[in-house]
Short mmCIF file of C-alpha atoms (C1' of nucleotides) in Angstrom, two decimals:
data_model
loop_
_atom_site.label_atom_id
_atom_site.label_comp_id
_atom_site.label_asym_id
_atom_site.label_seq_id
_atom_site.Cartn_x
_atom_site.Cartn_y
_atom_site.Cartn_z
CA MET A 1 -78.76 -49.10 -13.18
CA GLN A 2 -76.46 -46.26 -12.20
CA THR A 3 -76.93 -45.17 -8.63
CA GLN A 4 -78.83 -47.18 -6.05
CA THR A 5 -81.50 -45.71 -3.80
CA GLU A 6 -82.39 -47.03 -0.38
CA ASN A 7 -85.93 -47.87 -1.43
CA ALA A 8 -85.32 -50.11 -4.43
CA ASP A 9 -86.21 -53.29 -2.53
CA ASP A 10 -89.76 -52.19 -1.80
CA ILE A 11 -90.81 -52.73 -5.40
CA ARG A 12 -92.14 -56.05 -6.59
CA VAL A 13 -92.54 -57.26 -10.18
CA ALA A 14 -95.62 -59.10 -11.43
CA VAL A 15 -96.44 -60.47 -14.85
CA SER A 16 -100.01 -60.54 -16.16
CA THR A 17 -101.38 -61.61 -19.52
CA VAL A 18 -104.37 -60.55 -21.57
CA ILE A 19 -105.35 -63.84 -23.22
CA LEU A 20 -107.53 -63.38 -26.29
CA THR A 21 -109.46 -65.73 -28.46
CA VAL A 22 -112.25 -65.49 -31.04
CA GLN A 23 -114.86 -68.15 -30.41
CA ARG A 24 -118.40 -68.98 -31.47
CA THR A 25 -121.06 -69.62 -28.86
CA THR A 26 -123.06 -71.72 -31.35
CA SER A 27 -121.76 -73.13 -34.63
CA SER A 28 -123.90 -70.75 -36.69
CA SER A 29 -123.47 -67.51 -34.73
CA ALA A 30 -120.86 -64.87 -35.38
CA PRO A 31 -117.54 -65.34 -33.55
CA VAL A 32 -116.89 -63.20 -30.46
CA LEU A 33 -113.65 -61.77 -29.11
CA SER A 34 -113.28 -63.30 -25.65
CA LEU A 35 -110.82 -63.48 -22.78
CA PRO A 36 -110.43 -65.42 -19.50
CA LEU A 37 -110.44 -63.69 -16.12
CA VAL A 38 -109.51 -65.08 -12.69
CA ARG A 39 -111.47 -64.49 -9.53
CA ARG A 40 -109.12 -63.15 -6.85
CA THR A 41 -108.78 -65.30 -3.73
CA ARG A 42 -107.18 -62.68 -1.48
CA GLU A 43 -107.00 -58.97 -0.71
CA PRO A 44 -106.78 -56.48 -2.26
CA PHE A 45 -109.81 -56.71 -4.52
CA TYR A 46 -110.84 -60.03 -2.94
CA ASP A 47 -113.43 -61.91 -4.98
CA GLN A 48 -113.15 -59.51 -7.95
CA TRP A 49 -112.22 -60.52 -11.48
CA ALA A 50 -108.65 -59.86 -12.58
CA LEU A 51 -106.20 -60.70 -15.34
CA PRO A 52 -104.36 -64.02 -15.02
CA GLY A 53 -100.86 -63.44 -13.66
CA GLY A 54 -98.47 -63.85 -10.79
CA TRP A 55 -95.19 -62.69 -9.27
CA LEU A 56 -92.15 -62.89 -11.46
CA ASN A 57 -89.82 -65.68 -10.38
CA ALA A 58 -86.23 -64.52 -9.87
CA HIS A 59 -84.87 -67.04 -12.36
CA GLU A 60 -87.59 -66.73 -14.94
CA ASN A 61 -87.71 -64.59 -18.09
CA LEU A 62 -90.60 -62.21 -18.44
CA GLU A 63 -92.00 -63.96 -21.49
CA ASP A 64 -91.66 -67.35 -19.79
CA ALA A 65 -93.63 -66.07 -16.81
CA ALA A 66 -96.38 -64.89 -19.15
CA ALA A 67 -96.48 -68.26 -20.91
CA ARG A 68 -96.51 -70.04 -17.55
CA THR A 69 -99.50 -68.17 -16.14
CA LEU A 70 -101.23 -68.60 -19.48
CA ARG A 71 -100.71 -72.37 -19.26
CA GLU A 72 -101.80 -72.47 -15.62
CA THR A 73 -104.98 -70.54 -16.43
CA THR A 74 -106.06 -72.10 -19.71
CA GLY A 75 -103.89 -75.24 -20.15
CA LEU A 76 -102.86 -73.81 -23.50
CA ALA A 77 -99.75 -72.61 -25.31
CA PRO A 78 -100.15 -69.28 -27.08
CA SER A 79 -100.07 -68.98 -30.85
CA TYR A 80 -98.83 -65.43 -30.39
CA LEU A 81 -97.31 -63.69 -27.35
CA GLU A 82 -96.09 -60.10 -27.15
CA GLN A 83 -95.26 -57.65 -24.38
CA LEU A 84 -97.97 -55.03 -24.03
CA TYR A 85 -96.66 -52.47 -21.54
CA ALA A 86 -95.09 -52.10 -18.09
CA PHE A 87 -97.60 -50.55 -15.70
CA GLY A 88 -96.00 -48.97 -12.67
CA ALA A 89 -98.01 -46.04 -11.31
CA VAL A 90 -97.32 -45.62 -7.59
CA ARG A 91 -100.93 -45.97 -6.51
CA ARG A 92 -102.21 -48.61 -8.89
CA SER A 93 -101.96 -51.12 -6.01
CA PRO A 94 -101.81 -50.72 -2.19
CA THR A 95 -98.21 -51.97 -2.30
CA ARG A 96 -95.76 -50.92 -5.00
CA VAL A 97 -96.10 -53.33 -7.90
CA ILE A 98 -94.68 -53.07 -11.42
CA SER A 99 -96.82 -55.23 -13.69
CA VAL A 100 -95.21 -56.23 -16.94
CA VAL A 101 -98.24 -57.16 -19.03
CA TYR A 102 -98.26 -59.41 -22.07
CA TRP A 103 -101.02 -60.13 -24.55
CA ALA A 104 -101.52 -63.53 -26.12
CA LEU A 105 -103.62 -65.14 -28.81
CA VAL A 106 -104.93 -68.70 -28.50
CA GLN A 107 -106.82 -70.86 -30.97
CA ALA A 108 -110.56 -70.99 -30.47
CA ASP A 109 -110.90 -74.77 -30.97
CA ALA A 110 -108.10 -75.46 -28.49
CA VAL A 111 -109.99 -73.39 -25.91
CA ALA A 112 -113.15 -75.40 -26.48
CA GLU A 113 -111.31 -78.68 -25.94
CA THR A 114 -109.45 -77.74 -22.80
CA THR A 115 -112.33 -76.02 -21.03
CA ALA A 116 -114.19 -79.33 -21.27
CA THR A 117 -111.33 -81.51 -20.00
CA LEU A 118 -109.73 -79.16 -17.47
CA HIS A 119 -112.93 -77.93 -15.95
CA HIS A 120 -112.70 -80.03 -12.81
CA GLN A 121 -108.95 -80.21 -12.55
CA HIS A 122 -107.02 -77.87 -10.18
CA ASP A 123 -108.65 -74.53 -9.40
CA GLN A 124 -110.25 -73.94 -12.77
CA GLU A 125 -113.54 -73.03 -11.16
CA ASN A 126 -112.09 -69.56 -10.52
CA VAL A 127 -111.54 -68.99 -14.22
CA ALA A 128 -114.26 -67.77 -16.60
CA TRP A 129 -114.33 -66.50 -20.15
CA PHE A 130 -116.00 -63.19 -20.94
CA SER A 131 -116.87 -61.36 -24.11
CA ALA A 132 -114.49 -58.44 -24.59
CA ALA A 133 -117.55 -56.29 -25.18
CA GLN A 134 -119.19 -57.17 -21.86
CA LEU A 135 -116.60 -57.30 -19.10
CA PRO A 136 -117.39 -57.35 -15.36
CA ALA A 137 -115.91 -54.96 -12.80
CA LEU A 138 -112.18 -55.54 -12.64
CA ALA A 139 -109.48 -55.36 -9.99
CA PHE A 140 -106.65 -52.78 -10.02
CA ASP A 141 -106.25 -50.96 -13.36
CA HIS A 142 -107.00 -54.12 -15.29
CA ALA A 143 -109.94 -52.59 -17.17
CA ASP A 144 -107.61 -49.94 -18.65
CA ILE A 145 -105.03 -52.62 -19.42
CA ILE A 146 -107.57 -54.70 -21.35
CA ASP A 147 -108.73 -51.60 -23.26
CA TYR A 148 -105.17 -50.99 -24.30
CA ALA A 149 -104.62 -54.63 -25.31
CA LEU A 150 -107.75 -54.49 -27.46
CA TRP A 151 -106.58 -51.26 -29.03
CA ARG A 152 -103.20 -52.84 -29.77
CA LEU A 153 -104.86 -55.90 -31.31
CA ARG A 154 -107.15 -53.83 -33.51
CA ASN A 155 -104.27 -51.64 -34.53
CA LYS A 156 -102.00 -54.59 -35.31
CA VAL A 157 -104.46 -56.54 -37.42
CA GLY A 158 -104.39 -53.53 -39.75
CA TYR A 159 -100.77 -53.98 -40.73
CA SER A 160 -99.87 -57.58 -39.85
CA ARG A 161 -101.37 -61.03 -39.93
CA VAL A 162 -101.61 -61.51 -36.16
CA ALA A 163 -105.29 -62.41 -36.49
CA HIS A 164 -104.19 -65.71 -38.05
CA GLY A 165 -103.14 -66.76 -34.54
CA PHE A 166 -106.80 -67.24 -33.65
CA LEU A 167 -107.41 -69.86 -36.31
CA PRO A 168 -106.68 -73.62 -36.51
CA PRO A 169 -104.21 -74.98 -39.10
CA GLU A 170 -106.83 -75.19 -41.82
CA PHE A 171 -109.59 -72.69 -42.40
CA THR A 172 -111.66 -70.97 -45.07
CA LEU A 173 -111.38 -67.37 -46.17
CA ALA A 174 -114.77 -66.79 -44.58
CA ASP A 175 -113.35 -68.04 -41.26
CA LEU A 176 -110.49 -65.61 -41.53
CA ARG A 177 -112.72 -62.74 -42.60
CA GLU A 178 -115.18 -63.29 -39.77
CA THR A 179 -112.27 -63.31 -37.34
CA TYR A 180 -111.21 -59.92 -38.63
CA GLU A 181 -114.79 -58.70 -38.48
CA SER A 182 -115.22 -59.72 -34.85
CA ILE A 183 -111.95 -57.96 -33.93
CA LEU A 184 -112.62 -54.77 -35.83
CA GLY A 185 -116.35 -54.73 -35.14
CA LYS A 186 -117.28 -53.96 -38.70
CA HIS A 187 -118.25 -55.72 -41.93
CA LEU A 188 -115.58 -56.43 -44.55
CA ASP A 189 -116.27 -56.90 -48.25
CA PRO A 190 -115.61 -60.60 -49.03
CA ALA A 191 -114.29 -59.84 -52.52
CA ASN A 192 -111.79 -57.19 -51.44
CA PHE A 193 -110.79 -59.18 -48.40
CA ARG A 194 -109.96 -62.16 -50.57
CA ARG A 195 -107.83 -60.14 -52.92
CA GLN A 196 -105.86 -58.49 -50.14
CA VAL A 197 -105.17 -61.74 -48.33
CA GLU A 198 -104.14 -63.51 -51.54
CA ALA A 199 -101.84 -60.63 -52.49
CA SER A 200 -100.15 -60.75 -49.09
CA GLY A 201 -98.84 -64.24 -49.72
CA SER A 202 -99.59 -65.27 -46.16
CA LEU A 203 -101.87 -68.17 -47.11
CA ILE A 204 -101.28 -71.45 -48.89
CA PRO A 205 -104.30 -72.98 -50.67
CA THR A 206 -104.93 -76.70 -50.04
CA ASP A 207 -106.79 -79.15 -52.25
CA LYS A 208 -109.47 -79.63 -49.60
CA PHE A 209 -112.84 -77.93 -49.39
CA ARG A 210 -115.27 -77.44 -46.56
CA THR A 211 -118.68 -78.58 -47.60
CA GLY A 212 -121.81 -77.10 -46.09
CA ALA A 213 -125.21 -75.88 -47.10
CA HIS A 214 -123.83 -73.99 -50.11
CA ARG A 215 -120.93 -73.89 -52.49
CA PRO A 216 -117.89 -75.53 -50.85
CA ALA A 217 -115.11 -73.20 -49.74
CA ARG A 218 -111.45 -73.93 -50.25
CA LEU A 219 -109.40 -74.60 -47.12
CA TYR A 220 -106.17 -72.68 -46.61
CA ARG A 221 -103.08 -73.18 -44.42
CA HIS A 222 -100.82 -70.54 -42.86
CA ASN A 223 -97.63 -69.73 -44.68
CA SER A 224 -95.15 -70.23 -41.87
CA THR A 225 -92.40 -68.39 -43.78
CA VAL A 226 -94.32 -65.16 -43.09
CA GLU A 227 -94.16 -64.06 -39.47
CA LEU A 228 -97.38 -63.12 -37.67
CA ALA A 229 -95.99 -59.71 -36.64
CA ASP A 230 -92.96 -58.00 -35.26
CA LYS A 231 -92.88 -58.95 -31.60
CA GLY A 232 -90.52 -56.30 -30.32
CA PRO A 233 -86.81 -56.00 -29.69
CA LEU A 234 -86.24 -59.66 -28.83
CA THR A 235 -86.68 -60.88 -32.40
CA PRO A 236 -84.23 -58.58 -34.17
CA GLU A 237 -84.70 -60.04 -37.66
CA GLU A 238 -88.23 -58.83 -38.08
CA THR A 239 -87.74 -55.48 -36.38
CA LYS A 240 -85.17 -54.51 -39.00
CA THR A 241 -87.64 -54.82 -41.85
CA PRO A 242 -91.05 -53.73 -40.59
CA MET B 1 -100.27 -60.34 -8.62
CA GLN B 2 -101.94 -63.60 -7.67
CA THR B 3 -99.67 -66.01 -5.83
CA GLN B 4 -96.37 -64.96 -4.27
CA THR B 5 -93.13 -66.83 -4.73
CA GLU B 6 -90.27 -66.84 -2.24
CA ASN B 7 -87.86 -65.23 -4.71
CA ALA B 8 -89.78 -62.09 -5.62
CA ASP B 9 -87.54 -59.81 -3.55
CA ASP B 10 -84.40 -60.65 -5.50
CA ILE B 11 -85.54 -58.59 -8.46
CA ARG B 12 -84.72 -54.91 -8.80
CA VAL B 13 -86.28 -52.37 -11.13
CA ALA B 14 -84.26 -49.80 -13.08
CA VAL B 15 -85.40 -47.10 -15.49
CA SER B 16 -83.24 -46.05 -18.43
CA THR B 17 -83.92 -43.57 -21.22
CA VAL B 18 -82.81 -43.33 -24.82
CA ILE B 19 -82.55 -39.55 -25.27
CA LEU B 20 -82.61 -38.51 -28.90
CA THR B 21 -81.98 -35.25 -30.67
CA VAL B 22 -81.22 -34.09 -34.20
CA GLN B 23 -78.39 -31.54 -34.21
CA ARG B 24 -76.06 -29.90 -36.70
CA THR B 25 -72.30 -30.00 -36.12
CA THR B 26 -71.87 -26.85 -38.20
CA SER B 27 -74.61 -24.48 -39.27
CA SER B 28 -74.38 -25.55 -42.92
CA SER B 29 -74.01 -29.31 -42.49
CA ALA B 30 -76.84 -31.83 -42.51
CA PRO B 31 -78.40 -32.54 -39.10
CA VAL B 32 -77.41 -35.77 -37.37
CA LEU B 33 -79.44 -38.05 -35.10
CA SER B 34 -77.59 -38.07 -31.77
CA LEU B 35 -77.93 -39.35 -28.21
CA PRO B 36 -76.10 -38.93 -24.88
CA LEU B 37 -74.38 -41.83 -23.13
CA VAL B 38 -72.99 -42.05 -19.61
CA ARG B 39 -69.65 -43.56 -18.65
CA ARG B 40 -70.18 -46.12 -15.89
CA THR B 41 -68.40 -45.44 -12.63
CA ARG B 42 -68.72 -48.94 -11.12
CA GLU B 43 -68.92 -52.63 -11.92
CA PRO B 44 -70.30 -54.33 -13.90
CA PHE B 45 -69.11 -52.82 -17.18
CA TYR B 46 -66.96 -50.28 -15.31
CA ASP B 47 -65.80 -47.40 -17.54
CA GLN B 48 -68.03 -48.50 -20.46
CA TRP B 49 -70.67 -46.29 -22.04
CA ALA B 50 -74.30 -46.94 -21.07
CA LEU B 51 -77.73 -45.43 -21.32
CA PRO B 52 -78.65 -42.76 -18.73
CA GLY B 53 -80.74 -44.27 -15.99
CA GLY B 54 -80.99 -45.38 -12.40
CA TRP B 55 -82.92 -47.43 -9.87
CA LEU B 56 -86.60 -46.78 -9.61
CA ASN B 57 -87.55 -44.98 -6.43
CA ALA B 58 -90.28 -46.71 -4.48
CA HIS B 59 -92.49 -43.62 -4.48
CA GLU B 60 -91.80 -42.54 -8.04
CA ASN B 61 -93.78 -43.23 -11.20
CA LEU B 62 -91.95 -44.90 -14.04
CA GLU B 63 -92.31 -41.90 -16.36
CA ASP B 64 -91.21 -39.53 -13.60
CA ALA B 65 -88.07 -41.59 -13.08
CA ALA B 66 -87.35 -41.40 -16.80
CA ALA B 67 -87.84 -37.63 -16.81
CA ARG B 68 -85.66 -37.31 -13.71
CA THR B 69 -82.69 -39.20 -15.16
CA LEU B 70 -83.13 -37.25 -18.36
CA ARG B 71 -82.94 -33.98 -16.46
CA GLU B 72 -79.96 -35.16 -14.40
CA THR B 73 -78.10 -36.19 -17.56
CA THR B 74 -78.92 -33.35 -19.88
CA GLY B 75 -80.49 -30.61 -17.76
CA LEU B 76 -83.44 -30.74 -20.14
CA ALA B 77 -87.14 -31.52 -20.13
CA PRO B 78 -88.25 -33.83 -22.96
CA SER B 79 -90.54 -32.60 -25.73
CA TYR B 80 -91.71 -36.18 -26.08
CA LEU B 81 -91.44 -39.16 -23.70
CA GLU B 82 -92.76 -42.66 -24.27
CA GLN B 83 -92.18 -46.08 -22.78
CA LEU B 84 -90.12 -48.26 -25.10
CA TYR B 85 -90.09 -51.73 -23.55
CA ALA B 86 -89.43 -53.63 -20.34
CA PHE B 87 -86.21 -55.64 -20.65
CA GLY B 88 -85.98 -58.50 -18.17
CA ALA B 89 -83.99 -61.43 -19.49
CA VAL B 90 -82.48 -63.37 -16.57
CA ARG B 91 -78.86 -63.01 -17.72
CA ARG B 92 -78.85 -59.50 -19.14
CA SER B 93 -77.09 -58.38 -15.94
CA PRO B 94 -75.10 -60.26 -13.24
CA THR B 95 -77.89 -59.52 -10.77
CA ARG B 96 -81.55 -59.75 -11.73
CA VAL B 97 -82.64 -56.39 -13.08
CA ILE B 98 -85.80 -55.40 -14.89
CA SER B 99 -85.10 -52.29 -16.93
CA VAL B 100 -88.14 -50.30 -17.95
CA VAL B 101 -86.75 -48.24 -20.82
CA TYR B 102 -88.18 -44.98 -22.15
CA TRP B 103 -87.28 -43.01 -25.22
CA ALA B 104 -87.36 -39.25 -25.32
CA LEU B 105 -86.99 -36.43 -27.80
CA VAL B 106 -85.29 -33.14 -26.92
CA GLN B 107 -84.89 -29.97 -28.96
CA ALA B 108 -81.56 -29.54 -30.69
CA ASP B 109 -81.09 -25.87 -29.76
CA ALA B 110 -81.86 -26.61 -26.08
CA VAL B 111 -79.14 -29.24 -26.13
CA ALA B 112 -76.63 -26.75 -27.55
CA GLU B 113 -77.41 -24.23 -24.80
CA THR B 114 -77.24 -26.56 -21.85
CA THR B 115 -74.11 -28.42 -22.90
CA ALA B 116 -72.33 -25.07 -22.82
CA THR B 117 -73.62 -23.97 -19.41
CA LEU B 118 -73.79 -27.30 -17.62
CA HIS B 119 -70.48 -28.60 -18.82
CA HIS B 120 -68.59 -27.93 -15.60
CA GLN B 121 -71.47 -28.39 -13.19
CA HIS B 122 -71.98 -31.75 -11.34
CA ASP B 123 -70.58 -34.86 -13.03
CA GLN B 124 -71.29 -33.84 -16.60
CA GLU B 125 -67.81 -34.86 -17.68
CA ASN B 126 -69.05 -38.47 -17.74
CA VAL B 127 -71.71 -37.60 -20.32
CA ALA B 128 -71.04 -37.42 -24.05
CA TRP B 129 -73.18 -37.18 -27.16
CA PHE B 130 -72.72 -39.68 -29.98
CA SER B 131 -74.05 -39.97 -33.47
CA ALA B 132 -76.62 -42.73 -33.63
CA ALA B 133 -74.76 -44.06 -36.66
CA GLN B 134 -71.41 -44.35 -34.83
CA LEU B 135 -71.92 -45.69 -31.32
CA PRO B 136 -69.13 -46.98 -29.05
CA ALA B 137 -69.17 -50.36 -27.29
CA LEU B 138 -72.02 -50.37 -24.83
CA ALA B 139 -72.70 -51.97 -21.43
CA PHE B 140 -75.35 -54.64 -20.84
CA ASP B 141 -77.84 -55.07 -23.76
CA HIS B 142 -77.91 -51.32 -24.34
CA ALA B 143 -76.82 -51.57 -27.98
CA ASP B 144 -79.89 -53.72 -28.74
CA ILE B 145 -82.06 -51.30 -26.78
CA ILE B 146 -80.85 -48.34 -28.79
CA ASP B 147 -81.38 -50.25 -32.04
CA TYR B 148 -84.96 -50.89 -31.01
CA ALA B 149 -85.50 -47.23 -29.99
CA LEU B 150 -84.24 -46.10 -33.37
CA TRP B 151 -86.49 -48.59 -35.11
CA ARG B 152 -89.44 -47.30 -33.09
CA LEU B 153 -88.60 -43.71 -33.94
CA ARG B 154 -88.26 -44.41 -37.64
CA ASN B 155 -91.47 -46.37 -37.60
CA LYS B 156 -93.37 -43.69 -35.71
CA VAL B 157 -92.33 -40.76 -37.87
CA GLY B 158 -94.09 -42.60 -40.68
CA TYR B 159 -97.55 -42.30 -39.14
CA SER B 160 -97.33 -39.48 -36.60
CA ARG B 161 -95.72 -36.13 -36.15
CA VAL B 162 -93.29 -37.14 -33.37
CA ALA B 163 -90.41 -35.67 -35.36
CA HIS B 164 -91.74 -32.22 -34.56
CA GLY B 165 -90.44 -32.78 -31.05
CA PHE B 166 -86.90 -32.22 -32.28
CA LEU B 167 -87.58 -28.69 -33.52
CA PRO B 168 -87.81 -25.30 -31.79
CA PRO B 169 -91.11 -23.37 -31.69
CA GLU B 170 -90.54 -21.76 -35.10
CA PHE B 171 -88.94 -23.47 -38.06
CA THR B 172 -89.06 -23.68 -41.84
CA LEU B 173 -90.37 -26.58 -43.90
CA ALA B 174 -86.79 -27.27 -44.93
CA ASP B 175 -85.85 -27.62 -41.24
CA LEU B 176 -88.63 -30.12 -40.74
CA ARG B 177 -87.82 -32.03 -43.91
CA GLU B 178 -84.13 -32.27 -43.08
CA THR B 179 -85.08 -33.60 -39.66
CA TYR B 180 -87.13 -36.33 -41.28
CA GLU B 181 -84.31 -37.04 -43.73
CA SER B 182 -81.76 -37.46 -40.95
CA ILE B 183 -84.07 -39.86 -39.09
CA LEU B 184 -85.03 -41.93 -42.10
CA GLY B 185 -81.65 -41.73 -43.78
CA LYS B 186 -83.06 -40.89 -47.17
CA HIS B 187 -83.87 -37.90 -49.33
CA LEU B 188 -87.45 -36.62 -49.41
CA ASP B 189 -88.95 -34.63 -52.27
CA PRO B 190 -89.46 -31.04 -51.02
CA ALA B 191 -92.62 -30.54 -53.06
CA ASN B 192 -94.37 -33.70 -51.91
CA PHE B 193 -93.17 -33.21 -48.34
CA ARG B 194 -94.71 -29.76 -48.26
CA ARG B 195 -98.05 -30.97 -49.53
CA GLN B 196 -98.26 -33.82 -47.05
CA VAL B 197 -97.36 -31.67 -44.08
CA GLU B 198 -99.81 -28.95 -45.11
CA ALA B 199 -102.56 -31.49 -45.58
CA SER B 200 -101.98 -32.99 -42.11
CA GLY B 201 -102.96 -29.68 -40.47
CA SER B 202 -100.15 -30.05 -37.92
CA LEU B 203 -98.49 -26.74 -38.77
CA ILE B 204 -99.58 -23.13 -38.43
CA PRO B 205 -97.93 -20.63 -40.82
CA THR B 206 -96.60 -17.42 -39.29
CA ASP B 207 -96.03 -14.07 -40.99
CA LYS B 208 -92.28 -14.33 -40.46
CA PHE B 209 -89.67 -15.49 -42.91
CA ARG B 210 -86.15 -16.73 -42.47
CA THR B 211 -83.86 -14.82 -44.77
CA GLY B 212 -80.65 -16.37 -46.07
CA ALA B 213 -78.69 -16.63 -49.27
CA HIS B 214 -81.80 -17.32 -51.37
CA ARG B 215 -85.54 -16.84 -51.39
CA PRO B 216 -86.77 -16.43 -47.82
CA ALA B 217 -88.67 -19.36 -46.34
CA ARG B 218 -91.83 -19.00 -44.30
CA LEU B 219 -91.57 -19.87 -40.60
CA TYR B 220 -94.16 -22.24 -39.13
CA ARG B 221 -95.30 -23.07 -35.60
CA HIS B 222 -96.57 -26.37 -34.18
CA ASN B 223 -100.31 -26.84 -34.01
CA SER B 224 -100.65 -27.82 -30.36
CA THR B 225 -104.19 -29.12 -30.87
CA VAL B 226 -102.67 -32.05 -32.77
CA GLU B 227 -100.86 -34.51 -30.51
CA LEU B 228 -97.36 -35.63 -31.40
CA ALA B 229 -98.32 -39.28 -31.21
CA ASP B 230 -100.25 -41.82 -29.16
CA LYS B 231 -98.09 -42.39 -26.12
CA GLY B 232 -99.59 -45.62 -24.85
CA PRO B 233 -102.28 -46.63 -22.40
CA LEU B 234 -101.78 -43.72 -20.02
CA THR B 235 -103.32 -41.16 -22.36
CA PRO B 236 -106.63 -42.88 -23.11
CA GLU B 237 -108.10 -40.09 -25.25
CA GLU B 238 -105.64 -40.52 -28.10
CA THR B 239 -105.45 -44.27 -27.96
CA LYS B 240 -109.16 -44.53 -28.66
CA THR B 241 -108.87 -42.76 -31.99
CA PRO B 242 -105.55 -43.78 -33.54
"C1'" DT C 1 -135.39 -73.93 -59.02
"C1'" DT C 2 -134.01 -71.26 -55.19
"C1'" DA C 3 -131.11 -69.50 -51.81
"C1'" DA C 4 -126.95 -68.72 -50.08
"C1'" DT C 5 -122.21 -68.54 -50.18
"C1'" DA C 6 -117.68 -68.90 -53.13
"C1'" DG C 7 -115.18 -66.56 -56.13
"C1'" DT C 8 -114.04 -63.04 -60.40
"C1'" DG C 9 -114.08 -58.63 -62.93
"C1'" DT C 10 -113.98 -53.89 -63.07
"C1'" DC C 11 -114.71 -49.11 -61.96
"C1'" DT C 12 -113.67 -45.09 -59.02
"C1'" DC C 13 -111.31 -42.51 -55.69
"C1'" DT C 14 -107.37 -41.22 -53.07
"C1'" DG C 15 -102.71 -40.67 -51.71
"C1'" DA C 16 -97.69 -41.21 -52.78
"C1'" DG C 17 -94.25 -39.98 -55.65
"C1'" DA C 18 -91.83 -38.15 -59.96
"C1'" DC C 19 -90.81 -34.17 -62.03
"C1'" DA C 20 -91.53 -29.76 -64.74
"C1'" DG C 21 -92.22 -25.13 -64.03
"C1'" DT C 22 -92.63 -20.44 -61.57
"C1'" DA C 23 -91.18 -17.02 -57.77
"C1'" DT C 24 -87.86 -14.51 -55.07
"C1'" DA C 25 -84.01 -13.72 -52.44
"C1'" DT C 26 -78.49 -12.86 -52.46
"C1'" DA C 27 -74.10 -12.49 -54.76
"C1'" DT D 1 -77.68 -12.02 -64.39
"C1'" DA D 2 -76.74 -16.42 -62.25
"C1'" DT D 3 -77.92 -19.52 -58.83
"C1'" DA D 4 -79.97 -21.70 -55.22
"C1'" DT D 5 -83.84 -22.48 -52.76
"C1'" DA D 6 -89.08 -21.60 -51.98
"C1'" DC D 7 -93.19 -22.92 -53.65
"C1'" DT D 8 -96.94 -24.57 -57.34
"C1'" DG D 9 -98.93 -27.55 -60.93
"C1'" DT D 10 -99.73 -31.83 -62.89
"C1'" DC D 11 -99.09 -36.57 -64.38
"C1'" DT D 12 -98.77 -41.49 -63.23
"C1'" DC D 13 -99.18 -45.46 -60.53
"C1'" DA D 14 -100.82 -48.52 -56.78
"C1'" DG D 15 -103.98 -49.82 -53.27
"C1'" DA D 16 -108.63 -49.55 -51.02
"C1'" DG D 17 -113.22 -49.97 -51.52
"C1'" DA D 18 -117.94 -50.30 -53.97
"C1'" DC D 19 -120.40 -53.27 -56.48
"C1'" DA D 20 -121.99 -56.10 -60.52
"C1'" DC D 21 -121.51 -60.59 -62.10
"C1'" DT D 22 -120.54 -65.75 -62.49
"C1'" DA D 23 -120.02 -70.52 -60.17
"C1'" DT D 24 -121.43 -74.25 -57.30
"C1'" DT D 25 -123.41 -76.56 -53.74
"C1'" DA D 26 -127.71 -78.40 -50.73
"C1'" DA D 27 -132.43 -78.26 -49.93
#
DNA sequence: TTAATAGTGTCTCTGAGACAGTATATA
DNA sequence: TATATACTGTCTCAGAGACACTATTAA
């Protein structure tokens, strides 16, 4: 932004998004951290899986571009959206591309609904969901990018309530705990988990209970007065008091 | 990186760097968190202070561009360099500019040396160092960017040893503690600070002592086997084990 | 009644911080 | 000797985790 070089115009800006959800394959199985990938329809990396994304429009904010490609890919709005990193190594693509990558959380039940309805709409046949633990070969440096997004998620669930973004408006403490367990890949003590969540003040108990094969569990709602997490420099209020 | 729009070429990429140091105005005063700013020599924001930076060269990595502008501004190499954020709001500049911003740490004594020698070299008269607590009016959104960089620094000193990047190879525990105090803006208990630093294993005691008006203090060196901090996705080893 | 999950009580361990006390230099 | 800083010892408190125990439902 100080002196201009002759080559500045040879750089293009793309925006990609790592879209994450925690979904169950069957109603009784453990939830699995999953993400959608898009099969490329042109070179380079033709026919390989890649992160959803596209070129940045000249009159479009970065975050808007991420939300747009997310909507085009999944038909969904994110419950959480944060910039991950700007990837710009010279040789990460045959042409010079700066990819500003975002990561997003979507609700599992919303995913289930839209994949049913949108399946035969526009070009949804090039989109597929994969378990984060079993990813296919990926185009560009997208495997590294996903690794970093998963690291950021696991790190952030440790000191914020981002994981709530995976859940519907009402849920049990077991739902929330299993979400954490699938993200962190380890078992959490139900008793201690309950105490920590209750002490954080991030949940509001309802009068409803979910009945099942055993003792009914109380349903909780999110406390919207508590933010999911600090989302960076563009929401100054939260960044002041981490 | 999927479908191309007609407007992609109207976007330019700049790299700016928030360069931080902790320096003493006099040898007995408390150290102060400081950073260099550059007076703009053209529109927009002509004659206003701004972050050091420039357009990204087409054959240059983002981090290399940050290190280059840092060297051009201060004559120094950073002891720590990390990407801060990609700023890309449509109206943050009259023309569409994506600024990939880095933040860097430099050693206080290196700053003192180079400002003396480089003062009358190229266009160093447009560079000045300011206390982070008393910044002038700034061009573009650079005031917000600096606020965010300072928040990131204060946050990161809490869980890593980044602050060591401000210090020369040998230093006392009081030096290190005062550096932390100037960053965090609060007093730290010398006894507890010592114990925590010793327990972290990040320091190696030497046999030398710094003599002064009172009991001599032992000099320490950095333990280079312990990284300063996780620097993002480009150093995969550290990001795996946070 | 049994099995399985919901939810409570309580103990231990660890790390942060407050603060008293000892050691060693210069003036 | 006085004083300021270097460095050590120890107490308290809060949060994380292990784990025993009680409560409540459906089969």
